[in-house]
Amino acid sequence: KSVFATMPVVVSWTCAAQAQVPRHRHPTAPGSSARRFSGSRPLTKCSSSKTSSSNFGLLDWAGSTFIPQGPIVSSTKFAWNTMWKTLMSELAPQDQSGAYTRPPAAYTSVVGVTPSFPASSSYTLYIGNACPWCHRVAIAAALRGVPAESLRIVKLVDDAERASRGGWIVESGRDPLFGAKDLREIYDSAAGGQYFGRCTAPLLVSDAQKVVVANDSAEIVRSIDALPGDDVTLRPAALAAEVDKWVERITSEVNNGVYRAGFATSQTAHDAAALPLYRLLDELDQHLETRRFLCGGSVTEADVVLLPTICRFDDVYSVLFKCSGRRIADLPNLSGWLADMMRLSVIADTYDAASARSSYFGQLFPLNPSGIIPAGGRSTKELVAQWLSRSDPAKRERLAVGVSALHTRD
């Protein structure tokens, strides 16, 4: 039967026991009348600090035959675990094994590929800085130098208590395209009525048609590569196959891997996500010993999708998502690659470390019910300086002598 039905009984036992022994006098002290229960030793209660509180003091009384500790602990753990799994299934859908299963994106069109969304048109992009999926999109837009008349960026803030559904509200108060206050209202407006589903970011919307183009970060990155901007491409035709291979593996085992490890509700599910994650991080570290970037001497889409997870790994994922089996600081070539990415000034400006920590530790309630954010976190500027200090730029540059860090269009 449900443990919730038995909890009042446990509490009433405790209250009854506390009522039998005055808190101001030790029950076995001289001048006291120690009460005995049939077949049990005298109940005793250790004195505690006047400034501390243990509510019902369940474990203070545990150990007697009247209040055995085992059932108290096991019942409480079962009740807490049941409630936690219920909360986790709402935050992150689970399969029968306790593994997180990311829902598929509802919109997957690509600008310049889908005929109704030409590259010559204008679009609005909704992103939240704390989100790594939004971060990859922001990096792509920064590297491509897409002008504001082609891509207007609206910033979102993670605040589930103020959002009507999901967690994103418009930072400026109202968005310029629909006048919406939060992402749910934007989805509703773009859908032409009430939208049913998860209201996720990033979100790309056509200004002309006021409909959603895509809410899948991979498709949005491809869309950004098609828009007007600097003479730069993140997926050069000659490297397309290699780029796609890395993007698929990194998305599955690293980007999704940290979330599957952190959102797992069973040890088996956590191990199934964490161990492949560690193996690929090791492989990437070895691969980058002889390459400046993942696909050669220049940045590609593969580097773009990897960077947001690596930025957050030691600060957030190793702690909150229990991915402590590796640290980026201990992987010299991956650390060197991170420094190379941050030497591109437009990339450093896309990351807000304080916002990321606040969102993860403050908003993911089932993983951190206290909402306590670890003290001593470094600012983005301090983190970048630390990352740069771990790398020898001359050594990294020798891996791609005479090669530009960005690919020009064919």
Short mmCIF file of C-alpha atoms in Angstrom, two decimals:
data_model
loop_
_atom_site.label_atom_id
_atom_site.label_comp_id
_atom_site.label_asym_id
_atom_site.label_seq_id
_atom_site.Cartn_x
_atom_site.Cartn_y
_atom_site.Cartn_z
CA LYS A 1 0.00 0.00 0.00
CA SER A 2 1.02 3.60 -0.41
CA VAL A 3 3.53 4.78 2.14
CA PHE A 4 1.69 8.10 2.31
CA ALA A 5 -1.08 6.34 4.25
CA THR A 6 1.37 5.08 6.86
CA MET A 7 3.23 8.34 7.46
CA PRO A 8 0.60 9.81 9.86
CA VAL A 9 0.98 6.66 11.99
CA VAL A 10 4.75 7.16 12.20
CA VAL A 11 4.25 10.81 13.14
CA SER A 12 1.62 9.94 15.79
CA TRP A 13 3.98 7.36 17.34
CA THR A 14 6.63 10.04 17.62
CA CYS A 15 4.29 12.61 19.14
CA ALA A 16 3.06 10.06 21.67
CA ALA A 17 6.59 9.20 22.68
CA GLN A 18 7.55 12.85 23.02
CA ALA A 19 4.49 13.49 25.17
CA GLN A 20 5.63 10.76 27.58
CA VAL A 21 9.01 12.40 28.34
CA PRO A 22 9.34 16.09 29.23
CA ARG A 23 11.99 17.80 27.08
CA HIS A 24 13.28 19.84 30.04
CA ARG A 25 14.38 16.82 32.06
CA HIS A 26 16.41 13.79 31.12
CA PRO A 27 14.13 10.78 31.87
CA THR A 28 16.79 8.78 33.71
CA ALA A 29 18.28 11.66 35.67
CA PRO A 30 18.00 11.72 39.49
CA GLY A 31 14.61 12.93 40.61
CA SER A 32 12.89 11.94 37.37
CA SER A 33 10.40 9.19 36.86
CA ALA A 34 11.56 7.23 33.84
CA ARG A 35 8.59 5.73 32.05
CA ARG A 36 8.95 2.21 30.71
CA PHE A 37 7.03 0.48 27.98
CA SER A 38 6.44 -3.24 28.16
CA GLY A 39 9.43 -5.19 26.90
CA SER A 40 11.56 -2.12 26.24
CA ARG A 41 14.46 -0.30 27.81
CA PRO A 42 13.92 3.16 29.29
CA LEU A 43 13.40 5.87 26.70
CA THR A 44 16.16 8.44 26.80
CA LYS A 45 16.59 11.64 24.86
CA CYS A 46 19.91 13.34 24.37
CA SER A 47 19.96 17.05 24.97
CA SER A 48 20.28 19.23 21.88
CA SER A 49 21.23 22.80 21.17
CA LYS A 50 18.53 25.34 21.94
CA THR A 51 19.18 26.91 18.54
CA SER A 52 18.64 23.74 16.51
CA SER A 53 15.38 22.09 15.48
CA SER A 54 14.59 18.57 14.35
CA ASN A 55 10.80 19.04 14.16
CA PHE A 56 9.30 15.76 15.38
CA GLY A 57 12.73 14.38 16.31
CA LEU A 58 12.03 11.02 14.68
CA LEU A 59 15.61 9.82 14.76
CA ASP A 60 16.10 11.04 18.34
CA TRP A 61 13.60 8.41 19.47
CA ALA A 62 14.58 5.70 16.99
CA GLY A 63 16.12 2.51 18.32
CA SER A 64 13.53 1.50 20.89
CA THR A 65 11.08 -1.28 20.21
CA PHE A 66 8.35 1.36 20.27
CA ILE A 67 9.86 3.39 17.41
CA PRO A 68 12.19 1.18 15.34
CA GLN A 69 14.54 3.21 13.10
CA GLY A 70 14.40 0.90 10.06
CA PRO A 71 10.73 1.49 9.12
CA ILE A 72 11.07 5.24 9.70
CA VAL A 73 14.06 5.54 7.38
CA SER A 74 12.79 3.16 4.67
CA SER A 75 9.29 4.69 4.65
CA THR A 76 10.63 8.24 4.45
CA LYS A 77 13.08 7.34 1.68
CA PHE A 78 10.33 5.58 -0.28
CA ALA A 79 7.95 8.54 0.07
CA TRP A 80 10.61 11.07 -0.93
CA ASN A 81 11.81 8.96 -3.86
CA THR A 82 8.25 8.46 -5.12
CA MET A 83 7.57 12.20 -4.99
CA TRP A 84 10.93 12.98 -6.63
CA LYS A 85 10.31 10.58 -9.52
CA THR A 86 6.88 12.13 -10.06
CA LEU A 87 8.43 15.60 -10.26
CA MET A 88 11.22 14.36 -12.54
CA SER A 89 8.76 12.77 -14.96
CA GLU A 90 7.08 16.18 -15.34
CA LEU A 91 10.39 17.98 -15.81
CA ALA A 92 11.92 15.32 -18.06
CA PRO A 93 9.84 12.50 -19.64
CA GLN A 94 11.06 9.05 -18.61
CA ASP A 95 10.87 5.58 -20.11
CA GLN A 96 10.27 2.39 -18.10
CA SER A 97 13.97 2.07 -17.21
CA GLY A 98 14.13 5.56 -15.68
CA ALA A 99 15.97 7.03 -18.67
CA TYR A 100 15.24 10.55 -19.88
CA THR A 101 13.74 10.62 -23.37
CA ARG A 102 13.88 14.02 -25.03
CA PRO A 103 10.62 14.74 -26.89
CA PRO A 104 11.00 15.34 -30.65
CA ALA A 105 10.80 18.90 -31.94
CA ALA A 106 7.40 20.00 -33.24
CA TYR A 107 8.79 22.25 -36.02
CA THR A 108 11.77 21.27 -38.18
CA SER A 109 11.82 23.43 -41.32
CA VAL A 110 15.10 24.91 -42.58
CA VAL A 111 15.47 28.37 -44.08
CA GLY A 112 16.73 28.18 -47.65
CA VAL A 113 15.69 24.52 -47.93
CA THR A 114 11.97 24.64 -47.18
CA PRO A 115 10.49 26.63 -50.12
CA SER A 116 8.12 28.71 -47.98
CA PHE A 117 11.03 30.09 -45.94
CA PRO A 118 13.52 31.77 -48.31
CA ALA A 119 16.87 33.08 -47.10
CA SER A 120 15.99 36.53 -48.42
CA SER A 121 13.16 36.93 -45.91
CA SER A 122 13.47 38.20 -42.31
CA TYR A 123 13.11 36.15 -39.14
CA THR A 124 12.87 36.52 -35.36
CA LEU A 125 14.89 34.25 -33.11
CA TYR A 126 13.93 33.69 -29.46
CA ILE A 127 16.77 32.50 -27.23
CA GLY A 128 17.58 32.26 -23.52
CA ASN A 129 21.22 32.69 -22.53
CA ALA A 130 21.13 30.03 -19.81
CA CYS A 131 20.12 27.29 -22.29
CA PRO A 132 22.90 25.38 -24.13
CA TRP A 133 20.60 24.66 -27.10
CA CYS A 134 20.00 28.41 -27.42
CA HIS A 135 23.71 29.04 -26.93
CA ARG A 136 24.70 26.99 -29.98
CA VAL A 137 22.29 29.04 -32.06
CA ALA A 138 23.67 32.31 -30.66
CA ILE A 139 27.24 31.18 -31.48
CA ALA A 140 26.23 30.36 -35.06
CA ALA A 141 24.59 33.78 -35.52
CA ALA A 142 27.65 35.55 -34.06
CA LEU A 143 30.15 33.66 -36.25
CA ARG A 144 28.09 34.26 -39.36
CA GLY A 145 27.58 37.96 -38.60
CA VAL A 146 23.92 37.84 -39.63
CA PRO A 147 22.55 41.42 -39.80
CA ALA A 148 19.59 42.48 -37.63
CA GLU A 149 17.38 43.12 -40.66
CA SER A 150 17.62 39.42 -41.52
CA LEU A 151 17.60 37.98 -38.00
CA ARG A 152 16.14 39.83 -35.05
CA ILE A 153 17.12 38.26 -31.70
CA VAL A 154 14.72 38.42 -28.74
CA LYS A 155 16.20 37.44 -25.38
CA LEU A 156 14.30 35.27 -22.91
CA VAL A 157 14.72 34.84 -19.15
CA ASP A 158 14.24 31.54 -17.32
CA ASP A 159 11.50 32.16 -14.72
CA ALA A 160 8.97 29.34 -14.34
CA GLU A 161 7.03 31.19 -11.62
CA ARG A 162 6.21 34.10 -13.95
CA ALA A 163 5.79 32.09 -17.18
CA SER A 164 2.29 30.83 -17.99
CA ARG A 165 3.71 27.54 -19.31
CA GLY A 166 7.28 26.28 -19.48
CA GLY A 167 9.95 28.57 -18.07
CA TRP A 168 10.66 31.38 -20.53
CA ILE A 169 9.50 34.99 -20.30
CA VAL A 170 10.46 37.90 -22.58
CA GLU A 171 13.33 39.85 -21.02
CA SER A 172 12.15 43.23 -22.30
CA GLY A 173 8.56 42.65 -21.15
CA ARG A 174 6.94 42.28 -24.59
CA ASP A 175 8.27 40.71 -27.77
CA PRO A 176 8.32 42.94 -30.90
CA LEU A 177 6.53 40.53 -33.24
CA PHE A 178 3.43 39.47 -31.29
CA GLY A 179 3.51 41.68 -28.20
CA ALA A 180 3.68 38.50 -26.09
CA LYS A 181 4.93 38.39 -22.49
CA ASP A 182 6.24 34.82 -22.51
CA LEU A 183 7.08 31.96 -24.83
CA ARG A 184 3.73 30.23 -24.43
CA GLU A 185 1.96 33.33 -25.79
CA ILE A 186 4.41 33.42 -28.72
CA TYR A 187 3.68 29.77 -29.54
CA ASP A 188 -0.07 30.41 -29.30
CA SER A 189 0.15 33.43 -31.61
CA ALA A 190 2.35 31.67 -34.16
CA ALA A 191 0.06 28.62 -34.15
CA GLY A 192 -2.99 30.79 -34.86
CA GLY A 193 -4.70 29.74 -31.64
CA GLN A 194 -3.99 27.67 -28.58
CA TYR A 195 -0.78 25.67 -28.90
CA PHE A 196 -0.68 22.30 -27.16
CA GLY A 197 2.79 21.05 -26.32
CA ARG A 198 6.07 21.99 -24.68
CA CYS A 199 7.06 25.63 -25.19
CA THR A 200 10.79 25.29 -25.77
CA ALA A 201 13.59 27.58 -26.90
CA PRO A 202 15.27 28.30 -29.23
CA LEU A 203 12.41 29.26 -31.51
CA LEU A 204 12.70 30.68 -35.05
CA VAL A 205 9.67 32.53 -36.48
CA SER A 206 9.03 33.98 -39.94
CA ASP A 207 8.35 37.72 -39.70
CA ALA A 208 6.40 37.81 -42.95
CA GLN A 209 4.12 34.84 -42.22
CA LYS A 210 4.19 34.99 -38.40
CA VAL A 211 4.49 31.23 -38.19
CA VAL A 212 7.11 28.99 -36.61
CA VAL A 213 9.97 27.84 -38.84
CA ALA A 214 11.72 25.58 -36.32
CA ASN A 215 12.12 24.92 -32.62
CA ASP A 216 14.92 22.40 -33.13
CA SER A 217 18.36 23.92 -32.49
CA ALA A 218 20.07 21.83 -35.19
CA GLU A 219 17.66 23.03 -37.88
CA ILE A 220 17.98 26.62 -36.68
CA VAL A 221 21.80 26.46 -36.90
CA ARG A 222 21.44 25.20 -40.50
CA SER A 223 18.96 28.01 -41.17
CA ILE A 224 21.41 30.61 -39.86
CA ASP A 225 24.11 29.26 -42.18
CA ALA A 226 21.77 30.03 -45.10
CA LEU A 227 20.96 33.63 -44.10
CA PRO A 228 22.81 36.72 -45.36
CA GLY A 229 25.90 37.68 -43.37
CA ASP A 230 29.66 37.51 -43.45
CA ASP A 231 31.33 35.39 -46.10
CA VAL A 232 31.56 32.47 -43.68
CA THR A 233 30.06 28.97 -43.63
CA LEU A 234 29.90 26.50 -40.77
CA ARG A 235 29.30 23.50 -43.01
CA PRO A 236 31.58 23.66 -46.04
CA ALA A 237 30.60 21.19 -48.76
CA ALA A 238 33.98 19.43 -48.72
CA LEU A 239 33.64 18.65 -45.01
CA ALA A 240 29.88 18.07 -44.84
CA ALA A 241 30.10 14.31 -44.20
CA GLU A 242 32.70 14.69 -41.42
CA VAL A 243 30.81 17.60 -39.85
CA ASP A 244 27.55 15.64 -39.86
CA LYS A 245 29.23 12.63 -38.25
CA TRP A 246 30.59 14.68 -35.37
CA VAL A 247 27.37 16.65 -34.92
CA GLU A 248 25.35 13.44 -34.62
CA ARG A 249 27.70 11.86 -32.07
CA ILE A 250 28.20 15.01 -30.01
CA THR A 251 24.48 15.78 -29.88
CA SER A 252 23.64 12.24 -28.77
CA GLU A 253 26.48 11.42 -26.37
CA VAL A 254 27.59 14.83 -25.07
CA ASN A 255 24.84 17.45 -25.44
CA ASN A 256 22.02 15.01 -24.66
CA GLY A 257 24.35 12.79 -22.64
CA VAL A 258 24.72 15.21 -19.74
CA TYR A 259 20.94 15.67 -19.57
CA ARG A 260 20.27 11.94 -19.71
CA ALA A 261 22.80 11.41 -16.91
CA GLY A 262 21.35 14.22 -14.82
CA PHE A 263 17.68 13.46 -15.40
CA ALA A 264 17.98 9.68 -14.97
CA THR A 265 15.82 8.23 -12.17
CA SER A 266 17.68 4.91 -11.93
CA GLN A 267 21.34 3.96 -11.54
CA THR A 268 21.19 1.87 -14.72
CA ALA A 269 19.88 4.80 -16.76
CA HIS A 270 22.49 7.17 -15.32
CA ASP A 271 25.36 4.76 -16.10
CA ALA A 272 24.04 4.19 -19.63
CA ALA A 273 24.36 7.92 -20.29
CA ALA A 274 27.42 8.87 -18.24
CA LEU A 275 29.85 6.18 -19.38
CA PRO A 276 29.50 6.85 -23.16
CA LEU A 277 29.78 10.56 -22.36
CA TYR A 278 33.13 10.02 -20.62
CA ARG A 279 34.40 7.79 -23.43
CA LEU A 280 33.60 10.40 -26.07
CA LEU A 281 35.20 13.19 -24.03
CA ASP A 282 38.37 11.09 -23.87
CA GLU A 283 38.16 10.43 -27.62
CA LEU A 284 37.69 14.13 -28.34
CA ASP A 285 40.67 15.00 -26.17
CA GLN A 286 42.84 12.54 -28.10
CA HIS A 287 41.46 13.71 -31.47
CA LEU A 288 42.24 17.36 -30.68
CA GLU A 289 45.89 16.55 -29.96
CA THR A 290 46.58 16.76 -33.69
CA ARG A 291 43.78 19.08 -34.82
CA ARG A 292 43.08 22.65 -33.83
CA PHE A 293 39.35 22.21 -34.38
CA LEU A 294 37.23 19.10 -34.79
CA CYS A 295 37.25 18.99 -38.59
CA GLY A 296 40.63 20.57 -39.27
CA GLY A 297 42.07 24.05 -39.01
CA SER A 298 38.81 26.01 -39.04
CA VAL A 299 35.65 26.16 -36.93
CA THR A 300 32.66 24.20 -38.21
CA GLU A 301 29.18 23.35 -37.01
CA ALA A 302 30.69 20.44 -35.07
CA ASP A 303 32.65 22.86 -32.87
CA VAL A 304 29.58 25.06 -32.46
CA VAL A 305 27.40 22.25 -31.06
CA LEU A 306 30.14 21.01 -28.71
CA LEU A 307 31.07 24.35 -27.13
CA PRO A 308 27.94 25.08 -25.00
CA THR A 309 28.24 21.78 -23.12
CA ILE A 310 31.98 22.17 -22.56
CA CYS A 311 31.52 25.73 -21.24
CA ARG A 312 29.07 24.48 -18.60
CA PHE A 313 30.63 21.13 -17.81
CA ASP A 314 32.90 21.75 -14.81
CA ASP A 315 30.69 24.49 -13.34
CA VAL A 316 27.30 22.81 -13.67
CA TYR A 317 27.08 19.33 -15.16
CA SER A 318 29.83 17.72 -13.09
CA VAL A 319 27.94 18.82 -9.96
CA LEU A 320 24.21 19.07 -10.60
CA PHE A 321 24.01 16.33 -13.26
CA LYS A 322 26.42 13.99 -11.41
CA CYS A 323 28.88 13.92 -14.33
CA SER A 324 31.91 14.07 -12.05
CA GLY A 325 33.73 11.21 -13.76
CA ARG A 326 35.55 13.76 -15.94
CA ARG A 327 36.58 17.39 -15.73
CA ILE A 328 37.40 19.49 -18.77
CA ALA A 329 40.25 21.02 -16.74
CA ASP A 330 41.88 17.57 -16.67
CA LEU A 331 41.67 17.05 -20.46
CA PRO A 332 44.54 19.14 -21.88
CA ASN A 333 43.68 19.08 -25.57
CA LEU A 334 39.97 19.69 -25.03
CA SER A 335 40.94 22.57 -22.73
CA GLY A 336 43.23 23.90 -25.46
CA TRP A 337 40.40 23.68 -28.00
CA LEU A 338 38.10 25.55 -25.58
CA ALA A 339 40.70 28.31 -25.29
CA ASP A 340 40.99 28.49 -29.10
CA MET A 341 37.22 28.89 -29.39
CA MET A 342 37.21 31.64 -26.77
CA ARG A 343 39.96 33.53 -28.60
CA LEU A 344 37.31 34.29 -31.21
CA SER A 345 35.95 37.43 -29.51
CA VAL A 346 32.40 37.09 -30.80
CA ILE A 347 32.08 33.70 -29.07
CA ALA A 348 33.13 34.85 -25.60
CA ASP A 349 30.35 37.43 -25.71
CA THR A 350 27.68 34.73 -26.19
CA TYR A 351 28.10 33.09 -22.77
CA ASP A 352 26.86 34.34 -19.37
CA ALA A 353 28.25 32.02 -16.70
CA ALA A 354 26.32 33.57 -13.80
CA SER A 355 23.03 33.29 -15.68
CA ALA A 356 23.72 29.65 -16.49
CA ARG A 357 24.49 28.75 -12.86
CA SER A 358 21.45 30.63 -11.62
CA SER A 359 19.15 28.88 -14.08
CA TYR A 360 20.40 25.34 -13.50
CA PHE A 361 20.73 25.45 -9.72
CA GLY A 362 17.85 27.82 -9.10
CA GLN A 363 15.20 26.57 -11.55
CA LEU A 364 15.64 22.78 -11.75
CA PHE A 365 13.74 22.20 -8.52
CA PRO A 366 13.61 18.37 -8.58
CA LEU A 367 17.40 18.24 -8.85
CA ASN A 368 18.08 21.00 -6.33
CA PRO A 369 15.04 21.57 -4.06
CA SER A 370 16.89 24.09 -1.90
CA GLY A 371 17.56 26.40 -4.85
CA ILE A 372 21.01 27.07 -3.36
CA ILE A 373 23.52 28.25 -5.96
CA PRO A 374 27.13 27.22 -5.23
CA ALA A 375 29.15 30.10 -3.83
CA GLY A 376 32.40 31.24 -5.41
CA GLY A 377 31.36 30.85 -9.04
CA ARG A 378 33.53 32.76 -11.49
CA SER A 379 32.26 35.42 -13.85
CA THR A 380 32.43 34.82 -17.60
CA LYS A 381 35.47 37.09 -17.84
CA GLU A 382 37.25 35.17 -15.07
CA LEU A 383 36.35 31.80 -16.60
CA VAL A 384 37.61 32.83 -20.03
CA ALA A 385 40.87 34.06 -18.49
CA GLN A 386 41.24 30.73 -16.71
CA TRP A 387 40.56 28.75 -19.88
CA LEU A 388 43.08 30.83 -21.83
CA SER A 389 45.72 30.35 -19.14
CA ARG A 390 45.57 26.56 -19.54
CA SER A 391 46.51 26.67 -23.20
CA ASP A 392 49.68 27.33 -25.17
CA PRO A 393 48.40 29.39 -28.12
CA ALA A 394 51.58 28.94 -30.17
CA LYS A 395 51.33 25.16 -29.86
CA ARG A 396 47.68 25.22 -30.87
CA GLU A 397 48.34 27.50 -33.84
CA ARG A 398 51.04 25.14 -35.13
CA LEU A 399 48.29 22.57 -35.68
CA ALA A 400 46.86 24.75 -38.47
CA VAL A 401 49.62 27.00 -39.82
CA GLY A 402 48.32 29.49 -42.38
CA VAL A 403 44.69 28.35 -42.04
CA SER A 404 41.96 30.85 -41.18
CA ALA A 405 39.90 30.02 -38.08
CA LEU A 406 36.71 30.47 -40.15
CA HIS A 407 35.77 28.85 -43.46
CA THR A 408 34.87 31.16 -46.31
CA ARG A 409 31.99 30.27 -48.60
CA ASP A 410 32.79 28.38 -51.80
#
